[in-house]
Coordinates of C-alpha atoms in Angstrom, one line a residue:
X17 CA -4.5 -13.3 -29.7
X18 CA -7.8 -15.8 -29.3
X19 CA -10.4 -15.5 -26.3
X20 CA -8.9 -18.9 -24.8
X21 CA -5.5 -18.5 -26.0
X22 CA -3.2 -15.8 -23.7
X23 CA -1.7 -12.9 -24.9
X24 CA 1.8 -12.3 -24.6
X25 CA 1.6 -10.9 -21.0
X26 CA -0.9 -14.0 -20.4
X27 CA -4.1 -12.7 -20.2
X28 CA -7.4 -14.8 -21.5
X29 CA -10.4 -12.5 -22.0
X30 CA -12.3 -15.1 -20.3
X31 CA -10.7 -17.0 -18.8
X32 CA -13.0 -20.8 -18.2
X33 CA -13.8 -19.6 -14.1
X34 CA -15.8 -16.8 -15.9
X35 CA -17.7 -18.7 -18.5
X36 CA -20.3 -20.5 -17.1
X37 CA -21.8 -17.2 -14.9
X38 CA -22.0 -15.6 -17.8
X39 CA -23.5 -17.7 -19.7
X40 CA -25.7 -18.4 -17.2
X41 CA -26.8 -14.5 -17.2
X42 CA -26.9 -15.4 -20.5
X43 CA -29.8 -17.6 -19.8
X44 CA -31.9 -14.7 -17.8
X45 CA -32.0 -12.4 -19.9
X46 CA -34.1 -10.4 -18.2
X47 CA -31.9 -10.2 -15.0
X48 CA -29.9 -7.1 -14.0
X49 CA -26.5 -8.8 -13.7
X50 CA -23.5 -7.0 -11.8
X51 CA -20.7 -7.1 -14.6
X52 CA -18.5 -10.4 -14.1
X53 CA -15.7 -8.7 -16.4
X54 CA -13.8 -5.5 -17.8
X55 CA -12.5 -5.1 -20.9
X56 CA -11.0 -2.2 -21.8
X57 CA -8.2 -0.6 -24.5
X58 CA -4.7 0.0 -23.0
X59 CA -3.9 3.1 -25.2
X60 CA -6.7 4.5 -26.0
X61 CA -10.4 4.8 -26.2
X62 CA -13.0 2.0 -25.3
X63 CA -14.6 0.3 -22.0
X64 CA -16.3 -2.8 -21.6
X65 CA -18.5 -4.5 -18.5
X66 CA -19.3 -7.9 -19.7
X67 CA -22.4 -9.3 -18.4
X68 CA -22.8 -12.4 -20.4
X69 CA -21.7 -14.2 -22.9
X70 CA -24.7 -15.9 -25.8
X71 CA -23.9 -19.5 -26.6
X72 CA -22.2 -18.9 -29.0
X73 CA -19.6 -18.7 -28.1
X74 CA -18.8 -14.6 -29.3
X75 CA -21.9 -12.3 -28.7
X76 CA -21.6 -10.5 -25.1
X77 CA -23.7 -7.9 -23.7
X78 CA -22.7 -5.1 -21.6
X79 CA -22.0 -1.8 -21.3
X80 CA -19.6 -0.1 -23.5
X81 CA -18.1 3.1 -23.5
X82 CA -15.6 4.1 -26.6
X83 CA -15.3 7.6 -24.8
X84 CA -17.4 9.8 -26.9
X85 CA -19.7 10.4 -23.9
X86 CA -22.7 8.6 -24.0
X87 CA -21.6 4.9 -23.0
X88 CA -24.5 2.3 -23.8
X89 CA -25.4 -1.3 -23.4
X90 CA -25.6 -3.6 -25.9
X91 CA -25.0 -6.7 -27.7
X92 CA -20.9 -6.8 -28.4
X93 CA -18.7 -9.6 -31.0
X94 CA -15.8 -11.4 -28.9
X95 CA -14.4 -11.8 -32.6
X96 CA -14.0 -8.3 -33.1
X97 CA -12.7 -7.6 -29.9
X98 CA -10.3 -10.0 -30.1
X99 CA -9.1 -8.8 -33.8
X100 CA -8.3 -5.5 -33.0
X101 CA -4.4 -4.3 -33.3
X102 CA -3.4 -1.7 -31.0
X103 CA -1.3 1.1 -31.7
X104 CA 2.5 -1.1 -30.2
X105 CA 1.3 -4.4 -30.3
X106 CA -1.5 -3.7 -28.1
X107 CA -4.8 -5.5 -27.5
X108 CA -7.3 -5.5 -25.5
X109 CA -7.2 -6.3 -22.4
X110 CA -9.4 -8.0 -20.0
X111 CA -8.8 -6.2 -16.2
X112 CA -7.6 -9.3 -13.9
X113 CA -8.2 -6.7 -11.2
X114 CA -11.9 -6.1 -11.7
X115 CA -15.2 -6.0 -9.3
X116 CA -18.4 -5.5 -10.8
X117 CA -20.4 -4.6 -7.2
X118 CA -23.1 -3.1 -8.7
X119 CA -26.0 -3.7 -10.9
X120 CA -25.1 -3.2 -15.3
X121 CA -28.5 -0.8 -14.5
X122 CA -26.3 1.0 -11.6
X123 CA -23.7 0.2 -13.6
X124 CA -24.8 2.5 -16.4
X125 CA -26.5 5.1 -15.0
X126 CA -23.8 6.5 -13.0
X127 CA -21.5 6.5 -16.1
X128 CA -24.1 8.5 -18.5
X129 CA -24.1 9.8 -15.7
X130 CA -20.5 10.3 -15.7
X131 CA -19.7 10.7 -19.1
X132 CA -17.8 6.9 -18.7
X133 CA -17.5 4.3 -17.5
X134 CA -13.6 5.3 -16.3
X135 CA -15.2 8.3 -14.6
X136 CA -18.0 5.3 -12.7
X137 CA -16.0 3.6 -12.1
X138 CA -14.4 6.2 -8.8
X139 CA -18.1 6.5 -7.6
X140 CA -18.6 2.6 -7.2
X141 CA -15.2 1.7 -5.4
X142 CA -17.1 4.3 -3.1
X143 CA -20.8 3.3 -2.7
X144 CA -19.7 -0.5 -3.3
X145 CA -16.3 -1.1 -1.3
X146 CA -15.1 -3.9 -2.7
X147 CA -16.5 -7.3 -1.3
X148 CA -13.7 -9.3 0.8
X149 CA -15.5 -12.8 -0.9
X150 CA -14.9 -11.6 -4.0
X151 CA -14.2 -15.4 -6.0
X152 CA -10.2 -14.5 -8.0
X153 CA -9.4 -15.7 -11.0
X154 CA -6.8 -16.7 -12.8
X155 CA -5.2 -14.5 -14.8
X156 CA -4.8 -17.6 -17.5

C-alpha cells in the first residue's frame, strides 16, 4: 500500500481532502496546529498525531508515540510508515473517526503526563467535546 492507494480495507493513509490542510500547516511551522490525522498500529505499539506534511510529500510532523512512556513531538517518514509490515498482513492505519480537538502542544502535554497518546485521548474527549462542525473525510 502507498499513502495514495487504498489498502485491503479501502483506506488511504492521507486522503486528498486532508493534504491541503497538512501543507498549509507545514507552511506555518511555528504554529500550534490541531492534529489533522491519527495513524496507528492496529496490532501493537505506535500512534502518530500528524499536523503537517512537508512539500517533499514524505516528512510529516506531529506527536509520535511508540508506547515507551514518552510521547514526543518530531518528524516521521510517511514512506517508512507505509512500508511497515505487521503480523497477519496488517499495515499502519488511519483512524477515520479521529478529531484533533486541541492544539498539538496540549496533546503533547497531556500525553506526556499520561504516558501515551491512547491514554491522552480519553482525557481530551472529556475536556474538548467533539465538534458538530468537524469536516467529513471520505475513507479513501
